[in-house]
PDB file of C-alpha atoms and ligand atoms in Angstrom:
ATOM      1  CA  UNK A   1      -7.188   4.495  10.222  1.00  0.00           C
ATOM      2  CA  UNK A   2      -6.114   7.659   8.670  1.00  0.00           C
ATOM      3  CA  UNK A   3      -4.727   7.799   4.531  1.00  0.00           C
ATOM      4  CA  UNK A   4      -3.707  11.305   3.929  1.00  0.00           C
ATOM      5  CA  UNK A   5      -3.264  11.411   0.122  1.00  0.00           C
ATOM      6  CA  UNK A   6      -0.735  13.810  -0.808  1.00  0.00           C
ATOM      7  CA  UNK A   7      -1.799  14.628  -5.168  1.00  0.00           C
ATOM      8  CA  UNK A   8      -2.134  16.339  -7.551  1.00  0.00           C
ATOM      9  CA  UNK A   9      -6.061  14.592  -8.581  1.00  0.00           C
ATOM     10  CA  UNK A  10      -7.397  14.596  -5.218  1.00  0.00           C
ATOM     11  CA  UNK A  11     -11.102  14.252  -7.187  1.00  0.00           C
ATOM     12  CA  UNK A  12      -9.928  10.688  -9.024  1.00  0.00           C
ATOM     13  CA  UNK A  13      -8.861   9.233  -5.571  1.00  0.00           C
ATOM     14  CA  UNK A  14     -12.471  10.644  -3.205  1.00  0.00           C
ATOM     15  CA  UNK A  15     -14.367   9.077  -6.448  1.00  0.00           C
ATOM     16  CA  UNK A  16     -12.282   6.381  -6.217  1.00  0.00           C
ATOM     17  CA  UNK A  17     -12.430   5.307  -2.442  1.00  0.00           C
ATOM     18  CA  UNK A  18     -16.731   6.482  -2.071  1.00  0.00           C
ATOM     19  CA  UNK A  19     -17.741   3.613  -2.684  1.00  0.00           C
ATOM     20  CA  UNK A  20     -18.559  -0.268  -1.821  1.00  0.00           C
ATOM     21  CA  UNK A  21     -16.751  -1.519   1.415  1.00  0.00           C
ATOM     22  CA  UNK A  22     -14.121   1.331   1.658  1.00  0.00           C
ATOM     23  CA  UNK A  23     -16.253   4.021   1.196  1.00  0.00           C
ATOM     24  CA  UNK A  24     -18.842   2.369   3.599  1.00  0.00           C
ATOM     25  CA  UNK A  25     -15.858   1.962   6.273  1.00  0.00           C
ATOM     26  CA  UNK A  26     -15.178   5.715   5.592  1.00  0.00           C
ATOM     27  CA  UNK A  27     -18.985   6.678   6.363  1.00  0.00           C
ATOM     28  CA  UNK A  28     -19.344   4.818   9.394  1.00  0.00           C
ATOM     29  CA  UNK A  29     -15.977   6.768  10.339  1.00  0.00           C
ATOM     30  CA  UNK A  30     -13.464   3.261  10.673  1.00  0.00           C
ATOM     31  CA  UNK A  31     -11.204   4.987   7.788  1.00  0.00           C
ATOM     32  CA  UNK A  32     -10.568   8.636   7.146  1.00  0.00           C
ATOM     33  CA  UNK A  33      -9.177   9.792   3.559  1.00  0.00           C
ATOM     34  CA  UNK A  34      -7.810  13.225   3.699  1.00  0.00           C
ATOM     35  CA  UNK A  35      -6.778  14.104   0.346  1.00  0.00           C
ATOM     36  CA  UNK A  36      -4.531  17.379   0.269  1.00  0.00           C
ATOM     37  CA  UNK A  37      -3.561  18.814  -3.289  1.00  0.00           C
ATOM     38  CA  UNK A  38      -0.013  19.641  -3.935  1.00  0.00           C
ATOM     39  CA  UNK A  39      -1.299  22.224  -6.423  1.00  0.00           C
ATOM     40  CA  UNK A  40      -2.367  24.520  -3.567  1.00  0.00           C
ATOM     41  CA  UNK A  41       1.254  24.502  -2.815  1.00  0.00           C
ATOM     42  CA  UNK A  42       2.363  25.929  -6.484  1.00  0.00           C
ATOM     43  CA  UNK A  43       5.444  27.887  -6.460  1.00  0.00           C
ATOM     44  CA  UNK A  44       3.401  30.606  -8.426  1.00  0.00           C
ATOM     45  CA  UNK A  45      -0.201  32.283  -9.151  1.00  0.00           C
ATOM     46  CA  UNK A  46       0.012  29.817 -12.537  1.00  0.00           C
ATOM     47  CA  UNK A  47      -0.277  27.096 -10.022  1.00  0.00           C
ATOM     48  CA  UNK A  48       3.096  25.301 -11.260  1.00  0.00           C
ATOM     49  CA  UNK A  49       4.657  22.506  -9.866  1.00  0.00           C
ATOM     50  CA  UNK A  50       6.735  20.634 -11.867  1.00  0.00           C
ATOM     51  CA  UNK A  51       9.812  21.884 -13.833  1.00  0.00           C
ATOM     52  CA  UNK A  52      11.944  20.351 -16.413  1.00  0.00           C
ATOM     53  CA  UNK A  53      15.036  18.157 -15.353  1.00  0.00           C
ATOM     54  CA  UNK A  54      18.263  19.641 -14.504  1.00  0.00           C
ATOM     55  CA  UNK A  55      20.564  17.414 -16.932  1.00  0.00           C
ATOM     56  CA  UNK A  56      18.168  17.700 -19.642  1.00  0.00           C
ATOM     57  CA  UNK A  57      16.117  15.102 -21.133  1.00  0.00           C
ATOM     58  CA  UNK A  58      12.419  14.534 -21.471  1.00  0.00           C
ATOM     59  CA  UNK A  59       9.538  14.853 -19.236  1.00  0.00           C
ATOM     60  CA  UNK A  60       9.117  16.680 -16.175  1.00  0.00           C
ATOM     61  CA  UNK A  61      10.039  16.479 -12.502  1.00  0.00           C
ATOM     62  CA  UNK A  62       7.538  17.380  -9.576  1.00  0.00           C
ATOM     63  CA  UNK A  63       9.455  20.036  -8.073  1.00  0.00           C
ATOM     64  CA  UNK A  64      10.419  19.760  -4.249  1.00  0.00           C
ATOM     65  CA  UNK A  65       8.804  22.709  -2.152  1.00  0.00           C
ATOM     66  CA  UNK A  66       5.065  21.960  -3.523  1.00  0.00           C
ATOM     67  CA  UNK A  67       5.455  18.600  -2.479  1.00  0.00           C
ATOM     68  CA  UNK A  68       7.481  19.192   0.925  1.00  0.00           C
ATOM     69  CA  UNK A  69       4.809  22.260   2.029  1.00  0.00           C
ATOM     70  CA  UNK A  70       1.394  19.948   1.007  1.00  0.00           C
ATOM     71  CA  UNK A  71       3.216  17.246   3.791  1.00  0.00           C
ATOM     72  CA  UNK A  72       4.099  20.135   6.366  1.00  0.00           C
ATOM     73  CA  UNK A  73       0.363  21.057   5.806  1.00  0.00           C
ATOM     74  CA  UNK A  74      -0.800  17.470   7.218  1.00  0.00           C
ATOM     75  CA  UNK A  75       1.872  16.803   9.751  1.00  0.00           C
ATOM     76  CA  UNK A  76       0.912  20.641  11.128  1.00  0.00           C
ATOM     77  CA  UNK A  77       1.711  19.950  14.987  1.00  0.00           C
ATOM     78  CA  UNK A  78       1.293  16.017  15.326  1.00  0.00           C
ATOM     79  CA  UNK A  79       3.603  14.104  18.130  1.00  0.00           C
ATOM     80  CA  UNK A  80       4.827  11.017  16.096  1.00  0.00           C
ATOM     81  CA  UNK A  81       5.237  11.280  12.461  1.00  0.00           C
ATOM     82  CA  UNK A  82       3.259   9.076  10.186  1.00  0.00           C
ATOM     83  CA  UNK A  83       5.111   6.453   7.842  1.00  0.00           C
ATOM     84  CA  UNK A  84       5.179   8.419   4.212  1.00  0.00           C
ATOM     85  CA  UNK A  85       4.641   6.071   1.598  1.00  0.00           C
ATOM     86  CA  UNK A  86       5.497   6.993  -2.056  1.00  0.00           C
ATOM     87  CA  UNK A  87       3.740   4.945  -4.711  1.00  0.00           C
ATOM     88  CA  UNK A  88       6.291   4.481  -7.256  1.00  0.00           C
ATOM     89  CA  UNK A  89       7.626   1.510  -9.557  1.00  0.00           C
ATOM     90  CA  UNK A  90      11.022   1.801  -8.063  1.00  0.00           C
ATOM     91  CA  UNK A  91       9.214   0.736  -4.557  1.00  0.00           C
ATOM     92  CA  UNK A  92       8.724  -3.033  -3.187  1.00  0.00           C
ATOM     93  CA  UNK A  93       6.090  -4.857  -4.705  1.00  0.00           C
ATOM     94  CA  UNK A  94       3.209  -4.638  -2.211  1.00  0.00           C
ATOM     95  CA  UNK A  95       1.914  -8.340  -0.741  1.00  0.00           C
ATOM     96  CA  UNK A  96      -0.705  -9.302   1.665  1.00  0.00           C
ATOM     97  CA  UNK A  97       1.912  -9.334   4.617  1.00  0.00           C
ATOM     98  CA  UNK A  98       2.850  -5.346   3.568  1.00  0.00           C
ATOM     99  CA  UNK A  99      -0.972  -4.757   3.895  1.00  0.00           C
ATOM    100  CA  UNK A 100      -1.067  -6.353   7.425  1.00  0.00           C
ATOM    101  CA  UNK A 101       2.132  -4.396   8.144  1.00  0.00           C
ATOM    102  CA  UNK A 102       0.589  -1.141   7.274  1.00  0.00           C
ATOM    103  CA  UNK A 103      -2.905  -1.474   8.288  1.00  0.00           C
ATOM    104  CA  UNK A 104      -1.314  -1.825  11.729  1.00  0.00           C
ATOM    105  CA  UNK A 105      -0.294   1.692  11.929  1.00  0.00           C
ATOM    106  CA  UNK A 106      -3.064   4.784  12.988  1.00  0.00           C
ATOM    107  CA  UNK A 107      -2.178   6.636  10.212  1.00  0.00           C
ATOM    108  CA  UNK A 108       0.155   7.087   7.322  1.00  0.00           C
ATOM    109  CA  UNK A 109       0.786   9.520   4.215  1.00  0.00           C
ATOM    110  CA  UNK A 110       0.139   8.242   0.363  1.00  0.00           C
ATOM    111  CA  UNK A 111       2.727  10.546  -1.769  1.00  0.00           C
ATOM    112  CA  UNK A 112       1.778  10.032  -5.470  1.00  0.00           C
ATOM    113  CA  UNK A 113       4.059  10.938  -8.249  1.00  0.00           C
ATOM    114  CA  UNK A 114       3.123  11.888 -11.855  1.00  0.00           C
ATOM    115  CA  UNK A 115       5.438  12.842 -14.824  1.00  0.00           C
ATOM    116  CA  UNK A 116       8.999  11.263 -14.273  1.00  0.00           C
ATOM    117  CA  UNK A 117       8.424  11.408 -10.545  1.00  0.00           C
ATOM    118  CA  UNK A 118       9.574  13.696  -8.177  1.00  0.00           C
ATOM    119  CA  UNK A 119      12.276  15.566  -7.193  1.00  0.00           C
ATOM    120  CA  UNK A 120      15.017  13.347  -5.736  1.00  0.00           C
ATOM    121  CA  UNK A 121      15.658  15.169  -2.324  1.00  0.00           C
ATOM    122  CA  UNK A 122      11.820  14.946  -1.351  1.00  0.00           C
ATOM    123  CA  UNK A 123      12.655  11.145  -1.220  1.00  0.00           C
ATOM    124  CA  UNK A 124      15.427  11.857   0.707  1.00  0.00           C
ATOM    125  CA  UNK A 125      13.639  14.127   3.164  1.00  0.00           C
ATOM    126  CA  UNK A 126      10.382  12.868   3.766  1.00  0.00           C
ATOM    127  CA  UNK A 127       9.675   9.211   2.208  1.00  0.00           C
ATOM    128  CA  UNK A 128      10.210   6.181   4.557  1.00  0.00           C
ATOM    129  CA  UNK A 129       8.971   3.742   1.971  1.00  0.00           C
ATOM    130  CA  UNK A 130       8.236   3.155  -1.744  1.00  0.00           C
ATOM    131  CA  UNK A 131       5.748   0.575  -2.506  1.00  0.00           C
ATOM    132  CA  UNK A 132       4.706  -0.505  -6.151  1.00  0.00           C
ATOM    133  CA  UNK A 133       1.856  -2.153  -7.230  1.00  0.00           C
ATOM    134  CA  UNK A 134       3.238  -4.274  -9.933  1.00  0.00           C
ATOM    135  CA  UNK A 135       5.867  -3.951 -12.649  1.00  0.00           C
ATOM    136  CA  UNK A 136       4.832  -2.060 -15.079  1.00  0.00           C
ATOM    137  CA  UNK A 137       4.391   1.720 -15.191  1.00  0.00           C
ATOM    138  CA  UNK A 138       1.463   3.996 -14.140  1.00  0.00           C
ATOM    139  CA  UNK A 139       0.931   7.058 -15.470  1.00  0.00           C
ATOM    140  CA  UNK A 140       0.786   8.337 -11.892  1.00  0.00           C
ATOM    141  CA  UNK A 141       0.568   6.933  -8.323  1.00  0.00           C
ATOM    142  CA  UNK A 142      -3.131   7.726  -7.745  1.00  0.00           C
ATOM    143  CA  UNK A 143      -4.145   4.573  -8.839  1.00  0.00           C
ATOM    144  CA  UNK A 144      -1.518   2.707  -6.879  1.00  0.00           C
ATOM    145  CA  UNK A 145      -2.927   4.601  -3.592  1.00  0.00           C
ATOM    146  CA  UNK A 146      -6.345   3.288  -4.373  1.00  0.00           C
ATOM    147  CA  UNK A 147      -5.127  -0.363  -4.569  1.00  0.00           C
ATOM    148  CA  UNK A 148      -3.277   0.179  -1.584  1.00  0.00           C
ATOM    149  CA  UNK A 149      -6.057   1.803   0.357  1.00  0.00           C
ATOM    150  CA  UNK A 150      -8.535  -0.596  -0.628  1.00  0.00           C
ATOM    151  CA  UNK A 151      -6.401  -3.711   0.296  1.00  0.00           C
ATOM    152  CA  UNK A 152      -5.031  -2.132   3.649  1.00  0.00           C
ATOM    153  CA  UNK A 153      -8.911  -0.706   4.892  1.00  0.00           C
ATOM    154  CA  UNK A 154     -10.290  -4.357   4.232  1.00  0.00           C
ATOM    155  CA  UNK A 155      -7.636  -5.210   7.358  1.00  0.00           C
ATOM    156  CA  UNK A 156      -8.722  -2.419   9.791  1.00  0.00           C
ATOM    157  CA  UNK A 157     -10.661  -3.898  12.295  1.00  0.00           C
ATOM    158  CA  UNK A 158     -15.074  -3.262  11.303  1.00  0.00           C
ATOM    159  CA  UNK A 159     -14.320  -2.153   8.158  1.00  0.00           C
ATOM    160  CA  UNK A 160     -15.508  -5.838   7.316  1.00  0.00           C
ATOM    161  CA  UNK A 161     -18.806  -7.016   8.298  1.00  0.00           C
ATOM    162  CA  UNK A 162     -19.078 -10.337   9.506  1.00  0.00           C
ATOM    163  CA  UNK A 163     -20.716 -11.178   6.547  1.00  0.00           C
ATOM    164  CA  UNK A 164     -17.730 -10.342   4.530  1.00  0.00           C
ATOM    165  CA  UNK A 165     -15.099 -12.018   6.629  1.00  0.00           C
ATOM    166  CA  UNK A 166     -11.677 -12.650   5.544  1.00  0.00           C
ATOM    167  CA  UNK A 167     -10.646 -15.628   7.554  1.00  0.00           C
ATOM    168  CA  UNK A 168     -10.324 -17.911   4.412  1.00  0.00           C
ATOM    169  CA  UNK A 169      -9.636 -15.977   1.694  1.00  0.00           C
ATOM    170  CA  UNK A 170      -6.857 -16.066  -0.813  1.00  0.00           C
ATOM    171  CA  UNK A 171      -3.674 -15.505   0.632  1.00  0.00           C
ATOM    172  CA  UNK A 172      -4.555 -15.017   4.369  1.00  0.00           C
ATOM    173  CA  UNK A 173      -2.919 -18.352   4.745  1.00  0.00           C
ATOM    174  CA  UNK A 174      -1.066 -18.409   1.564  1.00  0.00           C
ATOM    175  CA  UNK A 175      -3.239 -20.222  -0.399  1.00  0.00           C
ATOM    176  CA  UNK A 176      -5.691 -19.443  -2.899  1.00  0.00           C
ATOM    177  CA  UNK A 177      -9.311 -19.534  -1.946  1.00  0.00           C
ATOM    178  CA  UNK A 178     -11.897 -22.576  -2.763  1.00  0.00           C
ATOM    179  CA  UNK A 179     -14.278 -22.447  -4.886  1.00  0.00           C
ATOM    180  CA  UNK A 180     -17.731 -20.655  -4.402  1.00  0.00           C
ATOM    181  CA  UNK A 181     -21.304 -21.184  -5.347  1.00  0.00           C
ATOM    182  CA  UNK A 182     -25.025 -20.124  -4.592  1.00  0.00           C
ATOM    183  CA  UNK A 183     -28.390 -20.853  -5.501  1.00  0.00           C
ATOM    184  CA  UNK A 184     -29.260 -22.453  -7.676  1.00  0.00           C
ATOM    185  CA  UNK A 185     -27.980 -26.166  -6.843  1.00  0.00           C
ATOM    186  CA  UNK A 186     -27.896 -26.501 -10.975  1.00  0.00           C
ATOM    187  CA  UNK A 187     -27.157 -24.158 -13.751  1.00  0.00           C
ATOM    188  CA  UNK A 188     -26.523 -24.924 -17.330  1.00  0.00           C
ATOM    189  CA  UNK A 189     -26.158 -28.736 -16.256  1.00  0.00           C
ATOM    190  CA  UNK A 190     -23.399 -27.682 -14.212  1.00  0.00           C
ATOM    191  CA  UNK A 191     -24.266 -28.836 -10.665  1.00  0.00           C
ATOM    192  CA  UNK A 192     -22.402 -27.753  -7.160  1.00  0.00           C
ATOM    193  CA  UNK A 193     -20.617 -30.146  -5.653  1.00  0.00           C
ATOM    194  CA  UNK A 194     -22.684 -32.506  -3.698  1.00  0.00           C
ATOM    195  CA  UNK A 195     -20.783 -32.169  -0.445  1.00  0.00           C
ATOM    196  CA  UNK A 196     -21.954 -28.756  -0.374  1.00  0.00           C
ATOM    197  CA  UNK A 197     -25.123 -29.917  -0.432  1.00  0.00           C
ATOM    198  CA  UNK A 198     -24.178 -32.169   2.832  1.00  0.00           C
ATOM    199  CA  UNK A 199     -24.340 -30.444   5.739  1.00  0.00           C
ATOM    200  CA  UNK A 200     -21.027 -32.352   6.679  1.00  0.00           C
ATOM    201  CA  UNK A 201     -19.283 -29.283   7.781  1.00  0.00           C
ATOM    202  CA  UNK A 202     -16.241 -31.667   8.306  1.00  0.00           C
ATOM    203  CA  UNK A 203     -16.143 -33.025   4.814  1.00  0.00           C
ATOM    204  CA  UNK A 204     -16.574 -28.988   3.822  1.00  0.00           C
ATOM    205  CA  UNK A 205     -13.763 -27.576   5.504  1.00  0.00           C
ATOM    206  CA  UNK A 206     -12.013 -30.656   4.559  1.00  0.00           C
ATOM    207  CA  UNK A 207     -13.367 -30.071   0.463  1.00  0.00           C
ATOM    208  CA  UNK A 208     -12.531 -26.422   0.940  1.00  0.00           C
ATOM    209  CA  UNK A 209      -8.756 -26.981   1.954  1.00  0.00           C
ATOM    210  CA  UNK A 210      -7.807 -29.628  -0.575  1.00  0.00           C
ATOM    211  CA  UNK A 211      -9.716 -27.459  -3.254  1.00  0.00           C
ATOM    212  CA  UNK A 212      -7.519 -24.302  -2.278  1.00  0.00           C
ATOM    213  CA  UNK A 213      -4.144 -26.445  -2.490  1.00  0.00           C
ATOM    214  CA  UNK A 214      -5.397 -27.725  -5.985  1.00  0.00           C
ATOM    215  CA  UNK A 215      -5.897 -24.573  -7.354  1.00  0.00           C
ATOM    216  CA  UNK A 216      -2.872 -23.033  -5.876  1.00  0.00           C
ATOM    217  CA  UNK A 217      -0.974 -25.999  -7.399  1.00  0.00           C
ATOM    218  CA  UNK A 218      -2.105 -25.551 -10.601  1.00  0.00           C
ATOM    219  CA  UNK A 219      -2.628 -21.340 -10.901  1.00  0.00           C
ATOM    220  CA  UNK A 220       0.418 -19.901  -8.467  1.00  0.00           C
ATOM    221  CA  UNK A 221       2.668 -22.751  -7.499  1.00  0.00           C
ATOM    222  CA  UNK A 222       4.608 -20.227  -6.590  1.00  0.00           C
ATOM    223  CA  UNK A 223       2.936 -19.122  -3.375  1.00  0.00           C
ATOM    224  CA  UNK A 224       3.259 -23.014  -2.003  1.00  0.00           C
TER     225      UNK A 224
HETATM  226  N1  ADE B   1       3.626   4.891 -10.202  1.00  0.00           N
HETATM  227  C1  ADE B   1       3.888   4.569 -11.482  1.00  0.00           C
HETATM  228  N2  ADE B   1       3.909   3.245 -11.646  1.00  0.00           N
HETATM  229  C2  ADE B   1       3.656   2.684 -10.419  1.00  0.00           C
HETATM  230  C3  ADE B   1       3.558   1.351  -9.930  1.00  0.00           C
HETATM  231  N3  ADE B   1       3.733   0.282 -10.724  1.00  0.00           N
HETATM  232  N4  ADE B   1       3.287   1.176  -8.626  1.00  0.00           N
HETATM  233  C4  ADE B   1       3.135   2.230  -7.825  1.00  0.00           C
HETATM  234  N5  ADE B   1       3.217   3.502  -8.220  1.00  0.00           N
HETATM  235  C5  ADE B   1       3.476   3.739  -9.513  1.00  0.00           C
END
């Protein structure tokens, strides 16, 4: 799967997605990030790319053209046109299912926004969907594209080892995951559950599933 990540700090999101599973998945060439910096598009040799709003007020809007040319630059002469996702609060909240729906696609385009956004008409032209990460408010959409990236690559198919499955884990099937434990059987007088210990894999799965429907009871009984 291809991210192109249209921004203006393409060296917080590469440092960002090196390492652990996602930069793993990039290495063995499952994921591609392609990180294209909207300040090589500046309107001027000062490099600028924002402007203040036209109505007054305070802040500063990421002017159109930068913006627009950095997503010409990726799109160049490709046949079907990537979904262009701009990370913004304004956008719907992303879930598990929206991270299934995108990690579906070949490819897509990560717009991030900084100052009081951008220009109005890019979001017209060229966005096909905002996605936020949560309500509350970023001080740009790079770290929004790293959550989304990170949650979405974890789908693509051998991005995850077998070792780090995701068949039961919190949310796949709308519940929150069991608990876990390793060696040692013991630790501070706090023992693991016995029918761990069993080697009753019927009692386990059956342990497992009432455990997850306890906990989402009592943390998010909002997800049941
Ligand atoms: N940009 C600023 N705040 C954001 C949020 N909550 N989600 C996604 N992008 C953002």
């Amino acid at each position: 799967m291809i991210f192109n990540v249209l921004t203006l700090f393409p060296e917080m999101i590469n440092q960002a997605v090196s390492h652990s599973i996602l930069g793993r998945g990039i290495r063995s060439g499952h994921i591609t990030v392609n990180c294209v910096n909207i300040r090589d598009f500046a309107v001027n040799k000062h490099g600028q790319v924002d402007d203040a709003p036209y109505g007054g007020g305070a802040g500063m809007v990421m002017m159109a053209s930068p913006v627009f040319d950095a997503y010409v630059s990726v799109m160049g002469n490709k046949e079907t046109k990537p979904p262009v996702i701009y990370l913004s609060p304004q956008g719907r909240v992303l879930t598990q299912k929206i991270c299934e729906e995108i990690a579906a696609q070949p490819e897509v385009i990560l717009l991030c926004g900084h100052y009081e956004g951008v220009d109005e008409r890019i979001i017209e032209e060229i966005v096909t969907d905002e996605i936020s990460i949560g309500d509350y408010v970023l001080t740009g959409g790079e770290p929004a594209a790293i959550v989304l990236m990170d949650a979405v690559s974890r789908l693509v198919p051998g991005v995850l080892g077998k070792a780090d499955s995701h068949q039961d884990e919190s949310f796949s099937d709308g519940l929150l995951e069991y608990p876990h434990y390793t060696r040692p059987p013991e630790f501070r007088g706090r023992k693991v559950p016995e029918v761990l210990l069993s080697g009753h894999h019927g009692q386990i799965d059956a342990w497992r599933r009432e455990q997850a429907l306890d906990r989402t009871k009592a943390k998010r009984p909002d997800l049941l």
